[in-house]
mmCIF file of C-alpha atoms and ligand atoms in Angstrom:
data_model
loop_
_atom_site.group_PDB
_atom_site.id
_atom_site.type_symbol
_atom_site.label_atom_id
_atom_site.label_comp_id
_atom_site.label_asym_id
_atom_site.label_seq_id
_atom_site.Cartn_x
_atom_site.Cartn_y
_atom_site.Cartn_z
ATOM 1 C CA MET A 536 -23.523 -56.400 -170.447
ATOM 2 C CA LEU A 537 -21.391 -56.345 -173.754
ATOM 3 C CA PHE A 538 -19.666 -52.958 -174.492
ATOM 4 C CA SER A 539 -18.977 -52.250 -178.199
ATOM 5 C CA PHE A 540 -15.754 -50.337 -178.963
ATOM 6 C CA LYS A 541 -18.328 -47.178 -179.830
ATOM 7 C CA LYS A 542 -19.266 -47.103 -175.945
ATOM 8 C CA LEU A 543 -15.638 -46.783 -175.247
ATOM 9 C CA ALA A 544 -15.207 -43.820 -177.300
ATOM 10 C CA SER A 545 -14.727 -40.318 -175.539
ATOM 11 C CA PHE A 546 -18.116 -38.796 -175.609
ATOM 12 C CA ALA A 547 -16.432 -35.351 -175.894
ATOM 13 C CA SER A 548 -14.510 -36.090 -178.804
ATOM 14 C CA LEU A 549 -17.720 -37.638 -180.480
ATOM 15 C CA VAL A 550 -19.603 -34.371 -180.001
ATOM 16 C CA THR A 551 -17.029 -32.535 -181.607
ATOM 17 C CA VAL A 552 -16.841 -34.746 -184.524
ATOM 18 C CA LEU A 553 -20.733 -34.647 -184.801
ATOM 19 C CA SER A 554 -20.648 -30.602 -184.405
ATOM 20 C CA ALA A 555 -18.003 -30.290 -187.268
ATOM 21 C CA PHE A 556 -19.662 -32.678 -189.187
ATOM 22 C CA SER A 557 -22.645 -30.566 -188.840
ATOM 23 C CA ARG A 558 -21.172 -27.398 -189.784
ATOM 24 C CA ASP A 559 -19.675 -29.080 -193.143
ATOM 25 C CA HIS A 560 -23.123 -30.341 -193.774
ATOM 26 C CA ALA A 561 -24.787 -26.991 -193.446
ATOM 27 C CA ALA A 562 -22.188 -25.401 -195.568
ATOM 28 C CA VAL A 563 -22.954 -27.649 -198.730
ATOM 29 C CA ALA A 564 -26.317 -29.179 -198.409
ATOM 30 C CA SER A 565 -29.875 -27.773 -199.068
ATOM 31 C CA PRO A 566 -31.853 -27.075 -195.917
ATOM 32 C CA LEU A 567 -32.068 -29.892 -193.576
ATOM 33 C CA GLN A 568 -35.541 -30.488 -193.859
ATOM 34 C CA ALA A 569 -35.245 -31.080 -197.438
ATOM 35 C CA ARG A 570 -32.786 -33.458 -197.202
ATOM 36 C CA ALA A 571 -33.332 -37.560 -197.195
ATOM 37 C CA GLN A 572 -33.695 -38.536 -193.623
ATOM 38 C CA CYS A 573 -30.211 -40.148 -192.050
ATOM 39 C CA ALA A 574 -30.286 -43.799 -193.144
ATOM 40 C CA ALA A 575 -27.959 -44.933 -190.215
ATOM 41 C CA THR A 576 -29.977 -43.403 -187.723
ATOM 42 C CA LEU A 577 -33.152 -44.585 -188.922
ATOM 43 C CA SER A 578 -31.782 -48.234 -188.803
ATOM 44 C CA THR A 579 -30.838 -47.575 -185.279
ATOM 45 C CA ALA A 580 -34.195 -46.334 -184.271
ATOM 46 C CA ALA A 581 -35.740 -49.558 -186.101
ATOM 47 C CA SER A 582 -33.563 -51.721 -184.037
ATOM 48 C CA VAL A 583 -34.967 -49.831 -180.984
ATOM 49 C CA ALA A 584 -38.452 -50.374 -182.023
ATOM 50 C CA SER A 585 -38.058 -53.771 -182.774
ATOM 51 C CA ARG A 586 -36.764 -54.614 -179.063
ATOM 52 C CA LEU A 587 -39.726 -52.728 -177.929
ATOM 53 C CA GLN A 588 -41.803 -55.121 -179.730
ATOM 54 C CA SER A 589 -39.995 -58.342 -178.774
ATOM 55 C CA GLN A 590 -39.664 -57.270 -175.120
ATOM 56 C CA TYR A 591 -42.601 -55.217 -174.165
ATOM 57 C CA TRP A 592 -45.460 -55.560 -176.813
ATOM 58 C CA ASN A 593 -48.266 -57.835 -175.216
ATOM 59 C CA GLY A 594 -50.529 -58.233 -178.290
ATOM 60 C CA SER A 595 -52.678 -54.938 -177.383
ATOM 61 C CA GLY A 596 -50.101 -52.215 -176.045
ATOM 62 C CA TRP A 597 -46.791 -51.689 -174.046
ATOM 63 C CA GLY A 598 -48.195 -50.652 -170.674
ATOM 64 C CA ILE A 599 -49.988 -47.467 -169.786
ATOM 65 C CA PHE A 600 -52.929 -45.978 -171.846
ATOM 66 C CA TRP A 601 -50.921 -42.423 -172.250
ATOM 67 C CA THR A 602 -47.664 -43.610 -172.842
ATOM 68 C CA ASP A 603 -48.740 -46.181 -175.333
ATOM 69 C CA ALA A 604 -50.483 -43.004 -177.170
ATOM 70 C CA ASN A 605 -46.872 -41.798 -177.523
ATOM 71 C CA THR A 606 -45.473 -45.161 -178.372
ATOM 72 C CA ILE A 607 -47.817 -45.599 -181.206
ATOM 73 C CA GLU A 608 -47.099 -41.907 -182.625
ATOM 74 C CA ASP A 609 -43.415 -42.896 -182.582
ATOM 75 C CA MET A 610 -43.928 -46.248 -184.201
ATOM 76 C CA TYR A 611 -45.952 -44.223 -187.146
ATOM 77 C CA ASN A 612 -43.537 -41.429 -186.954
ATOM 78 C CA LEU A 613 -40.666 -43.816 -187.832
ATOM 79 C CA MET A 614 -42.611 -45.774 -190.465
ATOM 80 C CA LEU A 615 -43.381 -42.438 -192.303
ATOM 81 C CA ALA A 616 -39.779 -41.606 -192.186
ATOM 82 C CA ASP A 617 -38.266 -44.998 -193.215
ATOM 83 C CA GLY A 618 -41.110 -46.379 -195.700
ATOM 84 C CA SER A 619 -41.603 -49.500 -193.642
ATOM 85 C CA SER A 620 -44.569 -51.186 -192.289
ATOM 86 C CA THR A 621 -43.209 -53.581 -189.860
ATOM 87 C CA PHE A 622 -44.483 -51.829 -186.682
ATOM 88 C CA ASP A 623 -48.280 -51.109 -188.070
ATOM 89 C CA VAL A 624 -50.005 -52.361 -185.019
ATOM 90 C CA ALA A 625 -52.398 -49.595 -184.064
ATOM 91 C CA ASP A 626 -55.349 -51.665 -185.013
ATOM 92 C CA ASN A 627 -54.480 -54.049 -182.233
ATOM 93 C CA THR A 628 -54.114 -51.650 -179.552
ATOM 94 C CA ARG A 629 -56.862 -50.259 -177.068
ATOM 95 C CA ILE A 630 -56.625 -46.834 -178.868
ATOM 96 C CA GLY A 631 -56.896 -48.546 -182.388
ATOM 97 C CA GLN A 632 -59.747 -50.598 -181.224
ATOM 98 C CA LEU A 633 -61.626 -47.445 -179.935
ATOM 99 C CA ALA A 634 -60.470 -45.444 -183.133
ATOM 100 C CA LEU A 635 -62.230 -47.963 -185.277
ATOM 101 C CA GLN A 636 -65.359 -47.777 -182.953
ATOM 102 C CA GLN A 637 -65.586 -43.966 -183.289
ATOM 103 C CA ASP A 638 -67.847 -44.140 -180.320
ATOM 104 C CA ARG A 639 -68.026 -40.780 -178.233
ATOM 105 C CA ASN A 640 -69.174 -42.711 -175.143
ATOM 106 C CA ALA A 641 -66.568 -45.314 -175.426
ATOM 107 C CA TRP A 642 -63.867 -42.463 -175.705
ATOM 108 C CA ILE A 643 -65.350 -40.895 -172.642
ATOM 109 C CA SER A 644 -65.185 -44.122 -170.540
ATOM 110 C CA ALA A 645 -61.518 -45.234 -172.189
ATOM 111 C CA LEU A 646 -60.241 -41.554 -171.171
ATOM 112 C CA GLY A 647 -61.568 -41.529 -167.630
ATOM 113 C CA GLY A 648 -61.763 -37.766 -167.706
ATOM 114 C CA SER A 649 -58.069 -37.297 -168.221
ATOM 115 C CA ASN A 650 -57.611 -34.255 -170.477
ATOM 116 C CA ASP A 651 -53.746 -34.407 -170.970
ATOM 117 C CA ASP A 652 -54.386 -38.283 -171.660
ATOM 118 C CA ALA A 653 -56.734 -37.252 -174.576
ATOM 119 C CA GLY A 654 -54.236 -34.759 -175.895
ATOM 120 C CA TRP A 655 -51.782 -37.407 -176.604
ATOM 121 C CA VAL A 656 -54.494 -39.463 -178.169
ATOM 122 C CA VAL A 657 -55.335 -36.865 -180.609
ATOM 123 C CA LEU A 658 -51.674 -36.838 -181.891
ATOM 124 C CA ALA A 659 -51.607 -40.705 -181.922
ATOM 125 C CA LEU A 660 -54.837 -40.780 -183.900
ATOM 126 C CA TRP A 661 -53.538 -38.062 -186.351
ATOM 127 C CA LYS A 662 -50.273 -39.766 -186.703
ATOM 128 C CA VAL A 663 -51.884 -43.318 -187.636
ATOM 129 C CA GLY A 664 -54.262 -41.508 -189.881
ATOM 130 C CA ASP A 665 -51.303 -39.783 -191.860
ATOM 131 C CA TYR A 666 -49.623 -43.174 -192.305
ATOM 132 C CA ARG A 667 -52.891 -44.592 -193.514
ATOM 133 C CA ILE A 668 -53.244 -41.608 -196.195
ATOM 134 C CA ASN A 669 -49.547 -42.186 -197.046
ATOM 135 C CA ARG A 670 -50.172 -45.955 -197.927
ATOM 136 C CA GLY A 671 -53.497 -45.098 -199.808
ATOM 137 C CA GLN A 672 -55.690 -46.455 -196.764
ATOM 138 C CA ASP A 673 -58.691 -45.261 -195.070
ATOM 139 C CA ALA A 674 -57.678 -42.818 -192.544
ATOM 140 C CA SER A 675 -61.307 -41.795 -191.661
ATOM 141 C CA PRO A 676 -61.608 -43.793 -188.300
ATOM 142 C CA TYR A 677 -58.800 -42.331 -186.795
ATOM 143 C CA TYR A 678 -59.293 -38.739 -187.912
ATOM 144 C CA ASN A 679 -62.788 -39.035 -186.921
ATOM 145 C CA SER A 680 -61.822 -40.416 -183.478
ATOM 146 C CA ALA A 681 -59.294 -37.726 -183.063
ATOM 147 C CA ALA A 682 -62.127 -35.065 -183.650
ATOM 148 C CA ILE A 683 -64.287 -36.623 -181.223
ATOM 149 C CA VAL A 684 -61.467 -36.641 -178.541
ATOM 150 C CA TYR A 685 -60.637 -33.251 -179.536
ATOM 151 C CA ASP A 686 -63.999 -32.054 -178.786
ATOM 152 C CA LEU A 687 -63.919 -33.521 -175.574
ATOM 153 C CA ILE A 688 -60.962 -31.362 -174.458
ATOM 154 C CA ALA A 689 -62.105 -28.146 -175.958
ATOM 155 C CA ALA A 690 -65.281 -28.503 -173.946
ATOM 156 C CA GLU A 691 -63.215 -28.476 -170.754
ATOM 157 C CA TRP A 692 -61.997 -24.867 -171.287
ATOM 158 C CA ASP A 693 -63.138 -22.850 -168.121
ATOM 159 C CA ASP A 694 -62.890 -18.980 -167.815
ATOM 160 C CA SER A 695 -64.442 -19.030 -164.383
ATOM 161 C CA VAL A 696 -61.275 -20.071 -162.668
ATOM 162 C CA CYS A 697 -57.574 -18.735 -163.134
ATOM 163 C CA GLY A 698 -59.078 -16.772 -166.108
ATOM 164 C CA GLY A 699 -59.144 -19.689 -168.700
ATOM 165 C CA GLY A 700 -57.444 -22.820 -169.397
ATOM 166 C CA VAL A 701 -58.335 -26.342 -169.878
ATOM 167 C CA TRP A 702 -58.875 -28.514 -166.860
ATOM 168 C CA TRP A 703 -56.238 -31.304 -166.371
ATOM 169 C CA SER A 704 -59.177 -33.694 -165.653
ATOM 170 C CA SER A 705 -62.603 -33.976 -165.425
ATOM 171 C CA ALA A 706 -62.414 -33.535 -161.457
ATOM 172 C CA HIS A 707 -61.871 -30.082 -162.025
ATOM 173 C CA THR A 708 -59.154 -29.487 -159.338
ATOM 174 C CA TYR A 709 -56.069 -28.478 -161.211
ATOM 175 C CA LYS A 710 -54.818 -26.473 -164.217
ATOM 176 C CA ASN A 711 -51.349 -27.334 -165.460
ATOM 177 C CA ALA A 712 -48.960 -26.692 -168.335
ATOM 178 C CA ILE A 713 -49.146 -30.097 -170.244
ATOM 179 C CA THR A 714 -52.835 -30.132 -170.566
ATOM 180 C CA ASN A 715 -52.921 -26.502 -172.060
ATOM 181 C CA GLU A 716 -49.520 -27.076 -174.176
ATOM 182 C CA LEU A 717 -51.067 -30.024 -175.905
ATOM 183 C CA PHE A 718 -54.278 -27.997 -176.589
ATOM 184 C CA LEU A 719 -52.194 -25.269 -177.983
ATOM 185 C CA TYR A 720 -50.452 -27.662 -180.229
ATOM 186 C CA THR A 721 -53.355 -29.796 -181.159
ATOM 187 C CA SER A 722 -55.597 -26.544 -181.758
ATOM 188 C CA ALA A 723 -52.903 -24.982 -183.833
ATOM 189 C CA SER A 724 -52.232 -28.348 -186.005
ATOM 190 C CA ALA A 725 -55.873 -28.597 -186.293
ATOM 191 C CA TYR A 726 -56.141 -25.561 -188.031
ATOM 192 C CA LEU A 727 -53.395 -26.041 -190.203
ATOM 193 C CA ARG A 728 -54.568 -29.443 -190.966
ATOM 194 C CA PHE A 729 -58.261 -28.582 -191.484
ATOM 195 C CA GLY A 730 -58.401 -25.075 -191.822
ATOM 196 C CA ASP A 731 -61.761 -24.536 -189.167
ATOM 197 C CA GLN A 732 -61.381 -21.077 -187.837
ATOM 198 C CA THR A 733 -62.703 -22.421 -184.383
ATOM 199 C CA TYR A 734 -59.212 -24.195 -183.997
ATOM 200 C CA LEU A 735 -57.167 -20.983 -184.418
ATOM 201 C CA THR A 736 -59.476 -19.165 -182.219
ATOM 202 C CA ASN A 737 -58.776 -21.891 -179.542
ATOM 203 C CA ALA A 738 -55.095 -22.038 -180.043
ATOM 204 C CA GLN A 739 -54.878 -18.205 -179.771
ATOM 205 C CA LYS A 740 -56.670 -18.236 -176.315
ATOM 206 C CA THR A 741 -54.930 -20.787 -175.470
ATOM 207 C CA TRP A 742 -51.566 -19.172 -175.845
ATOM 208 C CA ASN A 743 -52.762 -15.830 -174.303
ATOM 209 C CA TRP A 744 -53.990 -17.743 -171.341
ATOM 210 C CA LEU A 745 -50.455 -19.713 -170.784
ATOM 211 C CA LYS A 746 -48.385 -16.428 -171.614
ATOM 212 C CA ASN A 747 -50.232 -14.695 -168.728
ATOM 213 C CA SER A 748 -50.792 -17.752 -166.554
ATOM 214 C CA GLY A 749 -47.222 -17.464 -164.452
ATOM 215 C CA MET A 750 -46.361 -20.912 -165.319
ATOM 216 C CA ARG A 751 -43.186 -20.093 -167.036
ATOM 217 C CA ASN A 752 -40.960 -19.067 -164.445
ATOM 218 C CA SER A 753 -38.076 -16.302 -164.504
ATOM 219 C CA GLN A 754 -35.475 -18.733 -165.867
ATOM 220 C CA GLY A 755 -38.005 -19.472 -169.094
ATOM 221 C CA LEU A 756 -38.888 -23.263 -167.915
ATOM 222 C CA TRP A 757 -42.458 -24.159 -167.459
ATOM 223 C CA ASN A 758 -43.240 -25.431 -164.024
ATOM 224 C CA ASP A 759 -45.884 -27.993 -163.400
ATOM 225 C CA GLY A 760 -49.043 -26.081 -162.712
ATOM 226 C CA LEU A 761 -51.078 -23.482 -160.575
ATOM 227 C CA THR A 762 -51.982 -23.682 -157.326
ATOM 228 C CA ASP A 763 -55.611 -22.952 -156.002
ATOM 229 C CA SER A 764 -54.926 -19.361 -155.991
ATOM 230 C CA CYS A 765 -53.715 -19.492 -159.446
ATOM 231 C CA ALA A 766 -50.163 -18.885 -158.645
ATOM 232 C CA ASN A 767 -47.242 -20.997 -160.366
ATOM 233 C CA ASN A 768 -47.065 -23.911 -157.978
ATOM 234 C CA GLY A 769 -43.240 -24.470 -158.357
ATOM 235 C CA GLN A 770 -43.537 -28.131 -158.953
ATOM 236 C CA THR A 771 -40.807 -29.848 -161.097
ATOM 237 C CA THR A 772 -39.686 -28.315 -164.734
ATOM 238 C CA TRP A 773 -40.242 -31.700 -166.481
ATOM 239 C CA THR A 774 -38.598 -31.876 -169.787
ATOM 240 C CA TYR A 775 -41.719 -32.493 -172.035
ATOM 241 C CA ASN A 776 -43.329 -29.245 -170.534
ATOM 242 C CA GLN A 777 -40.411 -27.345 -172.301
ATOM 243 C CA GLY A 778 -40.732 -29.595 -175.596
ATOM 244 C CA VAL A 779 -44.650 -29.213 -176.033
ATOM 245 C CA ILE A 780 -44.849 -25.558 -175.726
ATOM 246 C CA ALA A 781 -42.488 -25.134 -178.448
ATOM 247 C CA SER A 782 -44.183 -27.585 -181.004
ATOM 248 C CA GLY A 783 -47.583 -25.254 -180.218
ATOM 249 C CA LEU A 784 -45.940 -22.206 -180.673
ATOM 250 C CA ALA A 785 -44.521 -23.138 -183.966
ATOM 251 C CA ALA A 786 -47.879 -24.340 -185.396
ATOM 252 C CA LEU A 787 -49.390 -20.973 -184.072
ATOM 253 C CA ALA A 788 -46.562 -19.328 -185.871
ATOM 254 C CA LYS A 789 -47.172 -20.858 -188.776
ATOM 255 C CA ALA A 790 -50.745 -20.558 -188.775
ATOM 256 C CA THR A 791 -50.396 -16.603 -188.224
ATOM 257 C CA GLY A 792 -47.414 -15.676 -189.670
ATOM 258 C CA ASP A 793 -46.097 -14.410 -186.049
ATOM 259 C CA SER A 794 -42.721 -15.324 -186.038
ATOM 260 C CA SER A 795 -42.324 -13.775 -182.435
ATOM 261 C CA LEU A 796 -43.905 -16.857 -181.236
ATOM 262 C CA LEU A 797 -40.870 -18.796 -182.328
ATOM 263 C CA SER A 798 -38.907 -16.599 -179.902
ATOM 264 C CA GLU A 799 -41.085 -17.156 -177.165
ATOM 265 C CA ALA A 800 -40.495 -20.934 -178.022
ATOM 266 C CA GLU A 801 -36.675 -20.480 -178.072
ATOM 267 C CA ILE A 802 -36.758 -18.807 -174.757
ATOM 268 C CA THR A 803 -37.752 -22.373 -173.314
ATOM 269 C CA LEU A 804 -35.842 -24.442 -175.636
ATOM 270 C CA ASP A 805 -32.845 -22.828 -174.772
ATOM 271 C CA ALA A 806 -33.294 -22.723 -171.059
ATOM 272 C CA THR A 807 -33.827 -26.489 -171.336
ATOM 273 C CA ILE A 808 -30.579 -26.772 -173.027
ATOM 274 C CA SER A 809 -28.783 -24.684 -170.688
ATOM 275 C CA LEU A 810 -30.296 -25.673 -167.381
ATOM 276 C CA LYS A 811 -31.928 -29.234 -167.858
ATOM 277 C CA THR A 812 -28.525 -30.869 -169.198
ATOM 278 C CA VAL A 813 -25.454 -32.514 -167.518
ATOM 279 C CA ASN A 814 -22.390 -32.589 -170.128
ATOM 280 C CA ASN A 815 -24.776 -31.202 -172.813
ATOM 281 C CA ILE A 816 -27.043 -34.142 -172.487
ATOM 282 C CA LEU A 817 -30.747 -33.967 -171.085
ATOM 283 C CA LYS A 818 -31.293 -35.212 -167.587
ATOM 284 C CA GLU A 819 -34.818 -35.227 -165.825
ATOM 285 C CA THR A 820 -34.552 -34.790 -162.133
ATOM 286 C CA CYS A 821 -35.357 -38.190 -161.364
ATOM 287 C CA ASP A 822 -32.583 -39.525 -163.571
ATOM 288 C CA SER A 823 -29.575 -41.181 -161.738
ATOM 289 C CA ALA A 824 -26.380 -43.167 -163.484
ATOM 290 C CA THR A 825 -25.856 -44.394 -160.102
ATOM 291 C CA PRO A 826 -28.408 -46.435 -158.022
ATOM 292 C CA THR A 827 -31.070 -45.465 -158.488
ATOM 293 C CA SER A 828 -33.295 -43.376 -160.861
ATOM 294 C CA THR A 829 -36.320 -42.344 -159.129
ATOM 295 C CA CYS A 830 -38.452 -41.801 -162.507
ATOM 296 C CA ASP A 831 -41.889 -43.484 -162.395
ATOM 297 C CA ASN A 832 -42.885 -44.853 -165.982
ATOM 298 C CA ASP A 833 -44.629 -41.561 -166.786
ATOM 299 C CA GLN A 834 -41.367 -39.472 -165.895
ATOM 300 C CA ALA A 835 -39.445 -42.136 -167.834
ATOM 301 C CA MET A 836 -40.605 -40.921 -171.095
ATOM 302 C CA PHE A 837 -40.494 -37.116 -170.937
ATOM 303 C CA LYS A 838 -37.092 -36.604 -172.670
ATOM 304 C CA GLY A 839 -38.109 -38.528 -175.453
ATOM 305 C CA ILE A 840 -41.296 -36.256 -175.848
ATOM 306 C CA TRP A 841 -39.192 -33.225 -175.323
ATOM 307 C CA MET A 842 -37.029 -34.607 -178.413
ATOM 308 C CA LYS A 843 -40.139 -35.564 -180.636
ATOM 309 C CA HIS A 844 -41.653 -32.143 -180.013
ATOM 310 C CA LEU A 845 -38.430 -30.480 -181.015
ATOM 311 C CA GLN A 846 -38.757 -32.149 -184.192
ATOM 312 C CA PHE A 847 -42.235 -31.003 -184.129
ATOM 313 C CA TYR A 848 -41.253 -27.516 -183.648
ATOM 314 C CA LEU A 849 -38.896 -27.802 -186.698
ATOM 315 C CA ASP A 850 -41.204 -29.218 -189.040
ATOM 316 C CA ASN A 851 -43.176 -26.025 -189.040
ATOM 317 C CA ALA A 852 -39.787 -23.660 -188.217
ATOM 318 C CA PRO A 853 -37.518 -25.527 -190.564
ATOM 319 C CA ASP A 854 -35.252 -22.118 -190.875
ATOM 320 C CA ARG A 855 -34.354 -22.898 -187.221
ATOM 321 C CA ALA A 856 -33.066 -26.422 -187.642
ATOM 322 C CA SER A 857 -29.458 -25.418 -188.034
ATOM 323 C CA LYS A 858 -29.345 -23.661 -184.680
ATOM 324 C CA TYR A 859 -30.589 -27.290 -182.810
ATOM 325 C CA SER A 860 -29.081 -29.802 -185.241
ATOM 326 C CA SER A 861 -25.836 -30.620 -183.130
ATOM 327 C CA PHE A 862 -27.682 -30.533 -179.860
ATOM 328 C CA ILE A 863 -30.269 -33.210 -181.309
ATOM 329 C CA GLY A 864 -27.312 -35.045 -182.777
ATOM 330 C CA ALA A 865 -25.561 -35.182 -179.388
ATOM 331 C CA GLN A 866 -28.783 -36.437 -177.753
ATOM 332 C CA GLU A 867 -28.958 -39.098 -180.114
ATOM 333 C CA SER A 868 -25.291 -40.128 -179.678
ATOM 334 C CA ALA A 869 -25.756 -40.180 -175.908
ATOM 335 C CA VAL A 870 -29.015 -42.402 -176.202
ATOM 336 C CA PHE A 871 -26.892 -44.814 -178.309
ATOM 337 C CA HIS A 872 -23.612 -44.723 -176.375
ATOM 338 C CA TYR A 873 -24.688 -44.369 -172.735
ATOM 339 C CA ALA A 874 -28.389 -45.450 -172.685
ATOM 340 C CA THR A 875 -28.527 -48.357 -174.988
ATOM 341 C CA GLY A 876 -27.688 -51.542 -173.028
ATOM 342 C CA SER A 877 -27.497 -55.195 -174.581
ATOM 343 C CA GLU A 878 -29.609 -56.040 -177.384
ATOM 344 C CA TRP A 879 -30.899 -52.803 -178.035
ATOM 345 C CA THR A 880 -32.700 -51.899 -174.580
ATOM 346 C CA VAL A 881 -32.687 -48.462 -173.895
ATOM 347 C CA GLY A 882 -32.682 -46.846 -170.235
ATOM 348 C CA ASN A 883 -33.570 -43.721 -169.096
ATOM 349 C CA VAL A 884 -30.096 -42.395 -168.350
ATOM 350 C CA TRP A 885 -28.802 -40.596 -171.324
ATOM 351 C CA TYR A 886 -26.345 -38.347 -169.610
ATOM 352 C CA ALA A 887 -23.641 -40.490 -168.519
ATOM 353 C CA PRO A 888 -22.998 -44.281 -168.825
ATOM 354 C CA ASN A 889 -25.110 -46.260 -166.691
ATOM 355 C CA GLN A 890 -23.641 -47.142 -163.295
ATOM 356 C CA GLY A 891 -26.471 -49.479 -162.389
ATOM 357 C CA GLY A 892 -29.152 -46.363 -161.832
ATOM 358 C CA SER A 893 -30.897 -46.663 -165.225
ATOM 359 C CA LEU A 894 -34.184 -48.166 -165.601
ATOM 360 C CA PHE A 895 -35.139 -50.386 -168.696
ATOM 361 C CA THR A 896 -39.030 -50.198 -169.329
ATOM 362 C CA ALA A 897 -41.201 -50.095 -172.190
ATOM 363 C CA GLN A 898 -41.345 -46.299 -171.678
ATOM 364 C CA THR A 899 -37.422 -45.648 -171.452
ATOM 365 C CA GLN A 900 -37.319 -47.711 -174.459
ATOM 366 C CA THR A 901 -39.852 -45.396 -176.286
ATOM 367 C CA SER A 902 -38.243 -42.441 -175.088
ATOM 368 C CA GLY A 903 -34.824 -43.597 -176.750
ATOM 369 C CA LEU A 904 -36.743 -44.560 -179.931
ATOM 370 C CA ALA A 905 -38.478 -40.784 -180.199
ATOM 371 C CA ALA A 906 -34.730 -39.372 -179.712
ATOM 372 C CA HIS A 907 -33.479 -41.471 -182.709
ATOM 373 C CA VAL A 908 -36.501 -40.493 -185.036
ATOM 374 C CA SER A 909 -36.154 -36.871 -184.468
ATOM 375 C CA ALA A 910 -32.169 -36.924 -185.024
ATOM 376 C CA ALA A 911 -32.687 -38.797 -188.353
ATOM 377 C CA LYS A 912 -34.840 -35.920 -189.556
ATOM 378 C CA TYR A 913 -32.872 -33.104 -187.850
ATOM 379 C CA GLY A 914 -29.704 -34.085 -186.444
ATOM 380 C CA PRO A 915 -26.271 -34.389 -188.309
ATOM 381 C CA CYS A 916 -25.689 -37.911 -190.425
HETATM 382 C C1 NAG B 824 -51.633 -55.191 -172.550
HETATM 383 O O1 NAG B 824 -51.277 -53.839 -172.076
HETATM 384 C C2 NAG B 824 -52.262 -52.911 -172.203
HETATM 385 C C3 NAG B 824 -51.977 -51.384 -172.055
HETATM 386 O O2 NAG B 824 -50.680 -51.224 -172.852
HETATM 387 C C4 NAG B 824 -53.140 -53.367 -171.065
HETATM 388 O O3 NAG B 824 -54.320 -52.328 -171.242
HETATM 389 C C5 NAG B 824 -53.761 -54.792 -171.517
HETATM 390 O O4 NAG B 824 -54.518 -55.107 -170.220
HETATM 391 C C6 NAG B 824 -52.596 -55.737 -171.544
HETATM 392 N N1 NAG B 824 -52.969 -57.233 -171.953
HETATM 393 C C7 NAG B 824 -52.683 -58.202 -171.323
HETATM 394 C C8 NAG B 824 -53.153 -59.259 -171.928
HETATM 395 O O5 NAG B 824 -51.786 -58.089 -170.307
#
């Protein structure tokens, strides 16, 4: 593996430089959300995305149905940011093919009863739809399919067990954080997009349920889910659970004008920053710089989802951007300097130089992409 001089730079001094720049920038520039996105960071993101395509794209996807939904969302998030059309491949993906069919039964079959997968799919479909609108194209198959999939999830709400919540799957054996965090975010976002009161009602009932579910622990972090007796099961506080709650709460705050929801979100964002980092950089519990990381290909994508949903948090709470800008920049810098190997391959280990423990897969590549795209909008430049 080749090391550029940049990789040898002291990470601590880099963070200091970035923080100083961020302070200067904040002093002289208009609010972050109003500034142009950072061209250099977008260029890095495009290089990572190109590598994703050359190494992992098989003509219809990159590997796993739900991670593909996130990959699609990240690709279109990038193209909406940099104005390119290089990665406009959605129609060729399984998810895109289903979107074009707009057939409820085909969606039911493809989703296999996975309500969390369905939540990621809704977000991907909206992002492609947004891109189509942005380019003057027909977004209706994507938006219509998003509505079909959203309604499948909404039908999985069940008050009779643990007082509410959407089931993780149609097997009805588990209620967990991610499925309901996604339902909160998609419901509040659907209200902001389409104005239908039903969506707002769903968002509010979901937050009321989550808040009282016990899944947020005394440290402010969300554990994975509930036991059969409806208690916090104490399972891993995966990073993505700490990000998707925030995007949902900011969307609900925007929908209702209730800014106390942002404080609720930041309890968890700030707990993530203090408790789920090493050297101020996100570390999943399964990440290891030395041989070897134990993350599976689901877990390998979680940190990028945290970064993406912090971006979505700030999209609906732009006044909060200055608080998180330097942390976002530090993550992006770590992905560039520590996680990136030869030819723009990105591994799962962000927090330290890879000593052979990092995994390199389509999911780790996508996770890095999401970090760059988030930082292009809200990190220092
Ligand atoms: C390509 O990957 C997708 C998942 O992303 C998978 O469903 C499909 O079977 C793969 N196709 C080929 C030809 O391997």
